[in-house]
Coordinates of C-alpha atoms and ligand atoms in Angstrom, one line a residue:
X17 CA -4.1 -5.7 25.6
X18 CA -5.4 -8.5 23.7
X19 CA -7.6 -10.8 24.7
X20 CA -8.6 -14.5 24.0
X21 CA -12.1 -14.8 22.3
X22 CA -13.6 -18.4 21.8
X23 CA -10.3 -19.6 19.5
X24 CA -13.2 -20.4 16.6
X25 CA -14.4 -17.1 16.7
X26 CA -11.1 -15.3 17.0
X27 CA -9.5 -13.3 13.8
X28 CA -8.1 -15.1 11.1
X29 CA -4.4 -16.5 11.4
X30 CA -2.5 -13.8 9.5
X31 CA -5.2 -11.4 9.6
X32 CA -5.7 -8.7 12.2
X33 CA -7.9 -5.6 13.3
X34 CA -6.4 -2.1 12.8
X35 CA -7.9 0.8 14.7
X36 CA -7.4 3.8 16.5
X37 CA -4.2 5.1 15.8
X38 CA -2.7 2.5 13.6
X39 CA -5.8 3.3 11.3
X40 CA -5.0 7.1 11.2
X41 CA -1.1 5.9 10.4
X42 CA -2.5 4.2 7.4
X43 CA -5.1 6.2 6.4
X44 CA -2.6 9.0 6.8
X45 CA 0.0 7.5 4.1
X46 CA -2.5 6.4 1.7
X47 CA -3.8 10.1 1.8
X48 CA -0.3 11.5 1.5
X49 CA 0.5 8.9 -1.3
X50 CA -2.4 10.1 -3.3
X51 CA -1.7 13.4 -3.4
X52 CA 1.6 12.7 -4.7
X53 CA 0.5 10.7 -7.3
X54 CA -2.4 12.8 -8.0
X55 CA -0.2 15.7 -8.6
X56 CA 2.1 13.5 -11.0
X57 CA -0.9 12.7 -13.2
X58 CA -2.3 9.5 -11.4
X59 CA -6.2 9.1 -11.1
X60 CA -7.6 7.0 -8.7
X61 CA -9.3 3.5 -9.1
X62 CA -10.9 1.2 -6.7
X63 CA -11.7 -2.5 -8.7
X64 CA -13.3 -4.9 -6.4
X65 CA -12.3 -7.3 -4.0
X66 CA -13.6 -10.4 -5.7
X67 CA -12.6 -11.4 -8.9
X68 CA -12.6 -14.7 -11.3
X69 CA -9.6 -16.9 -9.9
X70 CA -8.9 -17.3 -14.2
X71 CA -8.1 -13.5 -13.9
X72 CA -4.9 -14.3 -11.9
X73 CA -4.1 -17.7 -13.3
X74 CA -3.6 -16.5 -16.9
X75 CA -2.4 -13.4 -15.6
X76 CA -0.3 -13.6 -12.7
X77 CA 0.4 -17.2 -14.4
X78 CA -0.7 -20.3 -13.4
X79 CA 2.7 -21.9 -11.6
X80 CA 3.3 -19.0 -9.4
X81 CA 3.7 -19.2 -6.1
X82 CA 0.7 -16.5 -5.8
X83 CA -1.5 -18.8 -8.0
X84 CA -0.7 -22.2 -6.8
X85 CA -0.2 -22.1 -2.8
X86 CA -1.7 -18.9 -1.7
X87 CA -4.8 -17.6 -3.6
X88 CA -7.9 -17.9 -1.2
X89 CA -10.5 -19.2 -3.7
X90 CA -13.7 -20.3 -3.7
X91 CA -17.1 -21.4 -5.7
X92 CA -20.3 -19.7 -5.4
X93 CA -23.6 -21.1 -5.1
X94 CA -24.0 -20.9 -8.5
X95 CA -20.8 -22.5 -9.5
X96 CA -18.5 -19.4 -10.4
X97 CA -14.7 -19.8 -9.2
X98 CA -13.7 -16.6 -7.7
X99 CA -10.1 -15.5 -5.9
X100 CA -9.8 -12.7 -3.3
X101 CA -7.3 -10.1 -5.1
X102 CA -3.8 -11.1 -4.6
X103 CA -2.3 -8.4 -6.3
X104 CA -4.0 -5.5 -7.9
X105 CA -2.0 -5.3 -11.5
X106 CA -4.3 -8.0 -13.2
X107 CA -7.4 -6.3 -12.1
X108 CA -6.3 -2.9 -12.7
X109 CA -5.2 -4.2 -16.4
X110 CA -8.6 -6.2 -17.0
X111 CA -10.6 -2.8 -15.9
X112 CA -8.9 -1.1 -18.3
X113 CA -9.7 -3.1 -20.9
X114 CA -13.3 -3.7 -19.9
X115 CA -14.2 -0.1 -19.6
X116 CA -12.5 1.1 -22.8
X117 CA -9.5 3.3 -21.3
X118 CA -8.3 2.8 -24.4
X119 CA -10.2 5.3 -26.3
X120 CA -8.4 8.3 -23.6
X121 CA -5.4 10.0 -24.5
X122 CA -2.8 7.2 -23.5
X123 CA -1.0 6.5 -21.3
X124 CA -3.9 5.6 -18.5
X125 CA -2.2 6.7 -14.7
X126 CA -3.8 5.0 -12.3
X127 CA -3.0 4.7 -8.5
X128 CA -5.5 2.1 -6.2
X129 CA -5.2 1.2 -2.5
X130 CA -6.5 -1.3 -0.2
X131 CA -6.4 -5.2 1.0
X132 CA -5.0 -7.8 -0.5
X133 CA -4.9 -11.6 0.3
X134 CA -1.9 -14.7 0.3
X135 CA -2.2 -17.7 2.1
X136 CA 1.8 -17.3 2.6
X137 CA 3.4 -18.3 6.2
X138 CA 3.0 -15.4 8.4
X139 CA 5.9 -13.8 10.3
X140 CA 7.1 -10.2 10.6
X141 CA 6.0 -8.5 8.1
X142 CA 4.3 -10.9 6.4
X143 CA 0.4 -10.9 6.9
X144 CA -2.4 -12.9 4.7
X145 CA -4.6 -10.1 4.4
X146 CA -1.9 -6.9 3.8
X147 CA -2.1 -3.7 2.3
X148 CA -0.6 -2.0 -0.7
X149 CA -0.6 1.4 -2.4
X150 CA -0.2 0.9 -6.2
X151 CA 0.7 2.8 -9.2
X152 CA 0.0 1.5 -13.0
X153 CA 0.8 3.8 -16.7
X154 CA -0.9 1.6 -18.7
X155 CA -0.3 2.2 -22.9
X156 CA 3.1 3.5 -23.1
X157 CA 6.5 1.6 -23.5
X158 CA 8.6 4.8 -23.5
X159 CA 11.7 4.4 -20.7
X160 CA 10.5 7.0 -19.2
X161 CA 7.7 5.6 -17.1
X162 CA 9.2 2.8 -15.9
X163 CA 12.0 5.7 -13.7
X164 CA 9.0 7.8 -13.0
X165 CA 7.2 5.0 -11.3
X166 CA 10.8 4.6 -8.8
X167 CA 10.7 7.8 -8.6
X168 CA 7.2 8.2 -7.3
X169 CA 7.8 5.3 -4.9
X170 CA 10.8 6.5 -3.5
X171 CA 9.1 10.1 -3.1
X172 CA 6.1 8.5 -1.3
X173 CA 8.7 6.4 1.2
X174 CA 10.4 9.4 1.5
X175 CA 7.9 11.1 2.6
X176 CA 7.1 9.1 5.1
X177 CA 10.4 9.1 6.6
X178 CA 12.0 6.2 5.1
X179 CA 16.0 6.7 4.9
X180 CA 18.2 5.0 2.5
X181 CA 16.4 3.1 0.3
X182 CA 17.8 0.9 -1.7
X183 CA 17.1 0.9 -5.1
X184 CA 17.6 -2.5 -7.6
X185 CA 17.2 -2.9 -10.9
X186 CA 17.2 -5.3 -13.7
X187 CA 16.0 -6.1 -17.2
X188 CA 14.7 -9.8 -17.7
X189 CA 14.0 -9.4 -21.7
X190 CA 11.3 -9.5 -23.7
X191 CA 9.7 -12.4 -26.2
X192 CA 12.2 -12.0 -28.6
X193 CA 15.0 -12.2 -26.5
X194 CA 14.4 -14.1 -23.1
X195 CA 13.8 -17.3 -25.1
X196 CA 17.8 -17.7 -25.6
X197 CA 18.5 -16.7 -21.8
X198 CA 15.9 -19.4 -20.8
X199 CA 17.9 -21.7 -23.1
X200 CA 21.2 -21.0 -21.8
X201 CA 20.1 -20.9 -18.2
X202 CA 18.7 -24.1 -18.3
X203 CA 21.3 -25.8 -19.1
X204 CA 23.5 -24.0 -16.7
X205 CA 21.1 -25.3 -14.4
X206 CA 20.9 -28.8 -15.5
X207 CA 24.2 -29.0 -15.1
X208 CA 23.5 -28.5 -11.4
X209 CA 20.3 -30.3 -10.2
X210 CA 22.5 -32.1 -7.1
X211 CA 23.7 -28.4 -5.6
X212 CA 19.6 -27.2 -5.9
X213 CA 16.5 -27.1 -3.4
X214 CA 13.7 -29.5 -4.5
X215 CA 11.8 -26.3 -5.5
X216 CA 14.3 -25.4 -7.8
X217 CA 14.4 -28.8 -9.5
X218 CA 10.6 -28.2 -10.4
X219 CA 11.1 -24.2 -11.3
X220 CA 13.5 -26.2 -13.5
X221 CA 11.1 -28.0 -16.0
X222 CA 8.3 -25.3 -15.1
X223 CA 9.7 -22.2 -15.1
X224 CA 13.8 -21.7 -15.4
X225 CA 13.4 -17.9 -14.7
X226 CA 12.3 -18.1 -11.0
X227 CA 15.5 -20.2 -10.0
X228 CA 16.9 -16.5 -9.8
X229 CA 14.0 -15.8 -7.4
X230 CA 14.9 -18.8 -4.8
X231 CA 15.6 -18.0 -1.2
X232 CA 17.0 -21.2 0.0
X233 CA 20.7 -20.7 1.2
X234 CA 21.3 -23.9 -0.4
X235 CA 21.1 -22.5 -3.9
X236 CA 22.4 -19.3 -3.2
X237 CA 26.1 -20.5 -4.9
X238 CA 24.8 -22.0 -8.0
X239 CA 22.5 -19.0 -8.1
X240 CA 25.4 -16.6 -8.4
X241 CA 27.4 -18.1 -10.5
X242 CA 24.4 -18.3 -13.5
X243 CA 24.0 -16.6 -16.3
X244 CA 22.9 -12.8 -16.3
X245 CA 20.1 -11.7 -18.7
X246 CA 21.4 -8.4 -19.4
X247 CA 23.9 -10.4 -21.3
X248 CA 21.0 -12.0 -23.7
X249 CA 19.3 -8.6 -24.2
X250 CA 18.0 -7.5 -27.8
X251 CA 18.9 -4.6 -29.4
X252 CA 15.8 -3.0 -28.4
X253 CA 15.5 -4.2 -24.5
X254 CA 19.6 -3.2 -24.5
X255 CA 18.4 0.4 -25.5
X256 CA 15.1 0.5 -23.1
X257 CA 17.2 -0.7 -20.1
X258 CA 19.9 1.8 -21.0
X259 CA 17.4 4.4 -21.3
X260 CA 15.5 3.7 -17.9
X261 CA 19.1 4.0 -16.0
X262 CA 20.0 7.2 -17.8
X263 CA 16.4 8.5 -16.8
X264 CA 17.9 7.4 -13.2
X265 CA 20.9 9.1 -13.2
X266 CA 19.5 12.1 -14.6
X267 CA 16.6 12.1 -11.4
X268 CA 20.1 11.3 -9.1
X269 CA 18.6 8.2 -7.9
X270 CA 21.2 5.6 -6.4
X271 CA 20.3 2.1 -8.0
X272 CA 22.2 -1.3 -8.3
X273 CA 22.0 -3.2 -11.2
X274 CA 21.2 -6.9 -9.7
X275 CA 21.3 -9.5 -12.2
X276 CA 19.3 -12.3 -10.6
X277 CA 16.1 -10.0 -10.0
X278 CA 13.6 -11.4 -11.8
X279 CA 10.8 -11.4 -9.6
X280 CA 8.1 -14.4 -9.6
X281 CA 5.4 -13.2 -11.7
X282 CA 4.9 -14.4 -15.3
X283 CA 3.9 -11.4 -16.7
X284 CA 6.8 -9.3 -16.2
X285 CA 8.9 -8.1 -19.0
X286 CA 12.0 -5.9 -19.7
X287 CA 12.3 -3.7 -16.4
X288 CA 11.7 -5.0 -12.8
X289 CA 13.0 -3.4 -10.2
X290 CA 12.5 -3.7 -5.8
X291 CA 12.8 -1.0 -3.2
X292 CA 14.0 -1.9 0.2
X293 CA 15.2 0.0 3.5
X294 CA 17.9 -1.4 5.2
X295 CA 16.7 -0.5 8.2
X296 CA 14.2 -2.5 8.2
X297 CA 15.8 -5.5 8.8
X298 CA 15.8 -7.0 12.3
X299 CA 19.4 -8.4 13.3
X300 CA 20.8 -11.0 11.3
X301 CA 18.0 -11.6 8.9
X302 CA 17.4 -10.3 5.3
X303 CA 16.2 -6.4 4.9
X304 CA 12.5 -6.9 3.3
X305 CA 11.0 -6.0 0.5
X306 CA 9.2 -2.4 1.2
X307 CA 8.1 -2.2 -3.1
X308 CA 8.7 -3.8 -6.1
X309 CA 7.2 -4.0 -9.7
X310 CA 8.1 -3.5 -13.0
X311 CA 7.1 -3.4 -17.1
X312 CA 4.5 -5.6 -18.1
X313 CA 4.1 -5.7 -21.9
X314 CA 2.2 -8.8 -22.5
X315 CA -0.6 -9.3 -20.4
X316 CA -2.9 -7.7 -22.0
X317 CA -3.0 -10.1 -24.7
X318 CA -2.7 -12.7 -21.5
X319 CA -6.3 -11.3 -20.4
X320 CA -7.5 -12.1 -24.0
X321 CA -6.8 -8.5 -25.3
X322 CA -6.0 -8.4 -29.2
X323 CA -2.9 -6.5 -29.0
X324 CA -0.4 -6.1 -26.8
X325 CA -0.9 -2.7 -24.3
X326 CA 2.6 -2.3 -23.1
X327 CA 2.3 -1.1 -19.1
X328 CA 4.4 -0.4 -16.3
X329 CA 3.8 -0.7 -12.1
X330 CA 4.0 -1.6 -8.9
X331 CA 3.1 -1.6 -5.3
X332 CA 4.4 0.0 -1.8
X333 CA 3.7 -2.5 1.1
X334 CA 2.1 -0.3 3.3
X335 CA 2.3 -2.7 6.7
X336 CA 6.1 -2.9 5.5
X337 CA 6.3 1.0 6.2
X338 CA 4.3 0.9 8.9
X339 CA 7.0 -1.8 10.4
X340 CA 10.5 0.8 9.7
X341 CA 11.9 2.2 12.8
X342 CA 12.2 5.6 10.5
X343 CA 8.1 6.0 9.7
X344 CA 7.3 9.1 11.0
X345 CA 3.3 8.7 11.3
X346 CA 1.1 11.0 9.0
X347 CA -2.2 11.7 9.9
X348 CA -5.4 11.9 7.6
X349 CA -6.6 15.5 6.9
X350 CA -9.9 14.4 8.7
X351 CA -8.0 13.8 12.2
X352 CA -7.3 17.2 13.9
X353 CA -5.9 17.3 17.7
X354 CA -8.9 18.8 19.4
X355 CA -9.5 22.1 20.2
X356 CA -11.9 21.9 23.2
X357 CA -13.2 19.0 25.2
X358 CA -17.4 19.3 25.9
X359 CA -18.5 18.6 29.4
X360 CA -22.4 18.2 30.3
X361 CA -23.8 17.9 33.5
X362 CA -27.3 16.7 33.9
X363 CA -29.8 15.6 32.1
X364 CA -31.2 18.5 30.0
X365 CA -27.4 19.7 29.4
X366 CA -27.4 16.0 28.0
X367 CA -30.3 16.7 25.7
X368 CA -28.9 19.7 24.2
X369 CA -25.2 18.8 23.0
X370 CA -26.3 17.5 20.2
X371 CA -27.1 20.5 19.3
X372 CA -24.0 22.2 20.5
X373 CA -22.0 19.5 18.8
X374 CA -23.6 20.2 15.3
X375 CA -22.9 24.0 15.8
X376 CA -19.2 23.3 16.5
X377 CA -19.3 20.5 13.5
X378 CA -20.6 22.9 10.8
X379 CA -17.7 25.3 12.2
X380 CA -15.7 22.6 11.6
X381 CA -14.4 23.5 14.9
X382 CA -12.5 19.9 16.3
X383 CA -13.7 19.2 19.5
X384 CA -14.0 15.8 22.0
X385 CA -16.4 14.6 24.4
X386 CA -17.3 12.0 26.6
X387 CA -21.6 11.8 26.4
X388 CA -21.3 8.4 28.6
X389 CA -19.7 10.3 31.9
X390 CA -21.6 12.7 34.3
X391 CA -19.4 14.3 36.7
X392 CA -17.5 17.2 36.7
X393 CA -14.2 15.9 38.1
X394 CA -14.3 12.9 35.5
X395 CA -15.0 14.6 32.1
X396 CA -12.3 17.4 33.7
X397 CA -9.6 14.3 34.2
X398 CA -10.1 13.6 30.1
X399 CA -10.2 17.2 29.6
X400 CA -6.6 17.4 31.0
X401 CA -5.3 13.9 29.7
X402 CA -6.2 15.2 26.3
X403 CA -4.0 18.9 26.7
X404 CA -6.7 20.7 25.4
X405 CA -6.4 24.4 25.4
X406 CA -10.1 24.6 26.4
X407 CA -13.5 23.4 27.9
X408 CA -16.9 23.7 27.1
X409 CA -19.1 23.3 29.9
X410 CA -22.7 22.9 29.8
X411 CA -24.8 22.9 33.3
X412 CA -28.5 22.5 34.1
X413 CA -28.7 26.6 33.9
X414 CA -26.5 27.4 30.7
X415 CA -28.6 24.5 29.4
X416 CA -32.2 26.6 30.2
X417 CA -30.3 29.9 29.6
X418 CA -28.9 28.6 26.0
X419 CA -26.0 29.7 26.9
X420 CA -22.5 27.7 27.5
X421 CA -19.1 28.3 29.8
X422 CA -15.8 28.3 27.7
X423 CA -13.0 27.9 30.0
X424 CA -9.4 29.0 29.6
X425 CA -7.5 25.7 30.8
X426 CA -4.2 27.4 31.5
X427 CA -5.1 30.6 33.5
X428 CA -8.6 29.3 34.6
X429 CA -10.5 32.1 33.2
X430 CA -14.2 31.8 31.9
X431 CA -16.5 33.1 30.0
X432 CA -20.4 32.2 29.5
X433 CA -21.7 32.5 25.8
X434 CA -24.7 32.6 24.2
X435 CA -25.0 29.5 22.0
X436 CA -25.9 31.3 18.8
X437 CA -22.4 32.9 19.4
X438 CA -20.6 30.4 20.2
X439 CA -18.8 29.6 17.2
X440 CA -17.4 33.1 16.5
X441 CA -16.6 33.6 20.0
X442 CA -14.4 30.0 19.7
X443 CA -12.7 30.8 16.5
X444 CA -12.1 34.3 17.9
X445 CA -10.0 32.2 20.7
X446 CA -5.6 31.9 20.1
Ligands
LIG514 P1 4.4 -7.9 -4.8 O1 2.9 -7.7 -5.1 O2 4.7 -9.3 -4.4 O3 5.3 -7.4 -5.9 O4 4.8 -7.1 -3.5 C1 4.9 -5.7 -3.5 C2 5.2 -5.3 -2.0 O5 4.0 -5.7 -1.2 C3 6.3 -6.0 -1.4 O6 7.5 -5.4 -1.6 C4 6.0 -6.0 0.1 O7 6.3 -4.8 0.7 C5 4.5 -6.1 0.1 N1 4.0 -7.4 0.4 C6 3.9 -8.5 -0.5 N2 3.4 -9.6 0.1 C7 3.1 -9.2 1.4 C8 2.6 -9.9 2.6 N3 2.1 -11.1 2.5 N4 2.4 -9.2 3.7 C9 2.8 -7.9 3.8 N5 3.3 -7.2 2.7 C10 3.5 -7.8 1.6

């Protein structure tokens, strides 16, 4: 149950503790995650938490939502202006520049988990410190990356129990082309500044793409009825698109084509695309978002990169999965229901578990124990709460006789072993 600490000292408004169970869920999926991706090429990278807020204001672009209302930034000391991450692809993309991934065989795979931060509004599903599992190919615009990253993400949802996902997809263009679409739906737009949200009358003069991206029921009408950017494609986009839904069909993958998914980041180009369970969605409100991401040709060059390193990724929001009513909890390899809980009675029986406990450990024998109780009856109560198929019992004599009782929980049978023994004799065990 949670309880009230001094409100000045309590957790941060949309920030929370995980532990216990909840931990083992996520460490569970991030484990599972990187093994698929691991297996599909993906090596891991951890970039840090802290980076220059400049990284995500020419990158993430500096009149996003991300950039403008909820980066947590701050100035050192010594006058640097830094940003907790709020999304891993301009720091993955800056890594690879600084360290010269460039030189390896291309493309670059690279998977990364962990925190990230948004000062956003929190409600369900919505945290300001949240967690996300990504995936980048970085130095490749062949089609085919841009299914294999759906594919991957549906595999990893899947995995994790995750039932009927539902697939969107869209192409928003790239510098040659998106210029007339922005044209066109601008003045579709302009045409309609009394029907929109004051929002959209700035994303207007800002940045015309993201009117696609506006929640407001207000504009949903005028949203529908503009223009559709698959309509403006190039000759090359039209093929890449083409290419990255054939790649979909081929891998049977249900998708919709949605027209007005652009998605709020600057850097996107060509293919963007969201995953989201319907499930998910509690009555009467909108099903959210579980992943999304897309192609992102230009922002290496945004980063101050010479040429462009066309790229491709996204991110699974890992407190979203954590949320479905169809999650079916994985646990981390390191987590193993115990086999035997170890009781000590008395001082010197005290003294020597470590030892036994090290003996078991280096069998990697999974055990549990409660070092703070002393009697009998209580370490037997956890013992039984636990189900475990056995008990280790160390007295004052086993404890001078080096010597320890393994008893049979269901028939009540016991034995006394010799310490030196007792790992063979417990492995021996059904
Ligand atoms: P984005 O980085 O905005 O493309 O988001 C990718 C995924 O991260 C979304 O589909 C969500 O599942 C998850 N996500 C984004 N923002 C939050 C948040 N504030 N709290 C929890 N999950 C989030």
């Amino acid at each position: 149950m949670k309880k009230e600490t001094t409100p000045e000292l309590g957790a941060v408004k949309g920030m929370r503790d995980i532990s216990d169970g909840e931990y083992y869920a996520y460490q569970g999926f991030y484990e599972k995650a990187a093994e698929i991706a691991h297996y599909y090429g993906f090596t891991p990278i951890e970039t840090p938490i802290l980076e220059r807020a400049d990284l995500f204001a020419r990158g993430t672009g500096s009149d996003t939502d991300i950039v403008q209302k909820e980066m947590y930034s701050l100035r050192t000391k010594g006058g640097d202006h830094l940003a907790l991450r709020p999304e891993f692809t301009p720091a993955i993309m800056r890594a690879y520049i600084e360290n010269g991934f460039q030189s390896q065989p291309q493309p670059v795979m690279l998977y990364s988990y962990g925190p990230l931060f948004r000062h956003d509004k929190p409600q369900r599903g919505r945290y300001r410190q949240f967690y996300q599992f990504d995936l980048e190919v970085i130095g490749t615009q062949k089609s085919i990356v841009d299914a294999l990253i759906i594919k991957l993400f549906l595999l990893i949802l899947e995995e994790a129990g995750l039932k009927n996902l539902k697939v969107e997809v869209n192409s928003i263009g790239d510098r040659e082309c998106r210029g007339n679409y922005r044209r066109e739906l601008t003045n579709y737009y302009r045409k309609q500044t009394r029907q929109i949200c004051a929002d959209c009358r700035e994303r207007l003069k800002t940045n015309p793409l993201r009117l696609l991206d506006c929640k407001n029921p207000a504009c949903e009408e005028t949203k529908l009825g503009a223009p559709s950017a698959l309509n403006f494609l190039c000759c090359g986009c039209k093929t890449h698109f083409k290419e990255v839904v054939e790649y979909l069909d081929q891998l049977d993958i249900n998708y919709e084509i949605n027209t007005n998914l652009v998605r709020g980041l600057d850097y996107y180009s060509r293919t963007v695309f969201e995953i989201t369970e319907p499930a998910s969605a509690e009555a009467g409100s909108a099903p959210l978002a579980i992943a999304g991401g897309g192609r992102y040709d230009y922002l290496a060059r945004a980063l101050g990169n010479k040429k462009d390193i066309p790229s491709v990724g996204g991110a699974i929001g890992v407190d979203r999965v954590m949320l479905s009513p169809n999650y079916i909890r994985q646990n981390p390899k390191l987590i193993k229901k115990p086999k035997l809980f170890f009781i000590q009675l008395s001082f010197d029986a005290k003294l020597k578990s470590m030892e036994i406990i090290e003996v078991l450990r280096r069998a990697k024998i999974p055990m549990a124990q409660s070092l703070s109780k002393d009697s009998l009856g209580a370490q037997l109560s956890i013992a039984e709460k636990l189900q475990v198929p056995y008990t280790l019992i160390l007295g004052q004599k086993e404890a001078l006789d080096n010597t320890v009782i393994v008893r049979d929980m269901n028939n009540r049978s016991q034995d006394v072993v010799p310490i030196p023994k007792l790992a063979e004799y417990i492995k021996g065990l059904k």
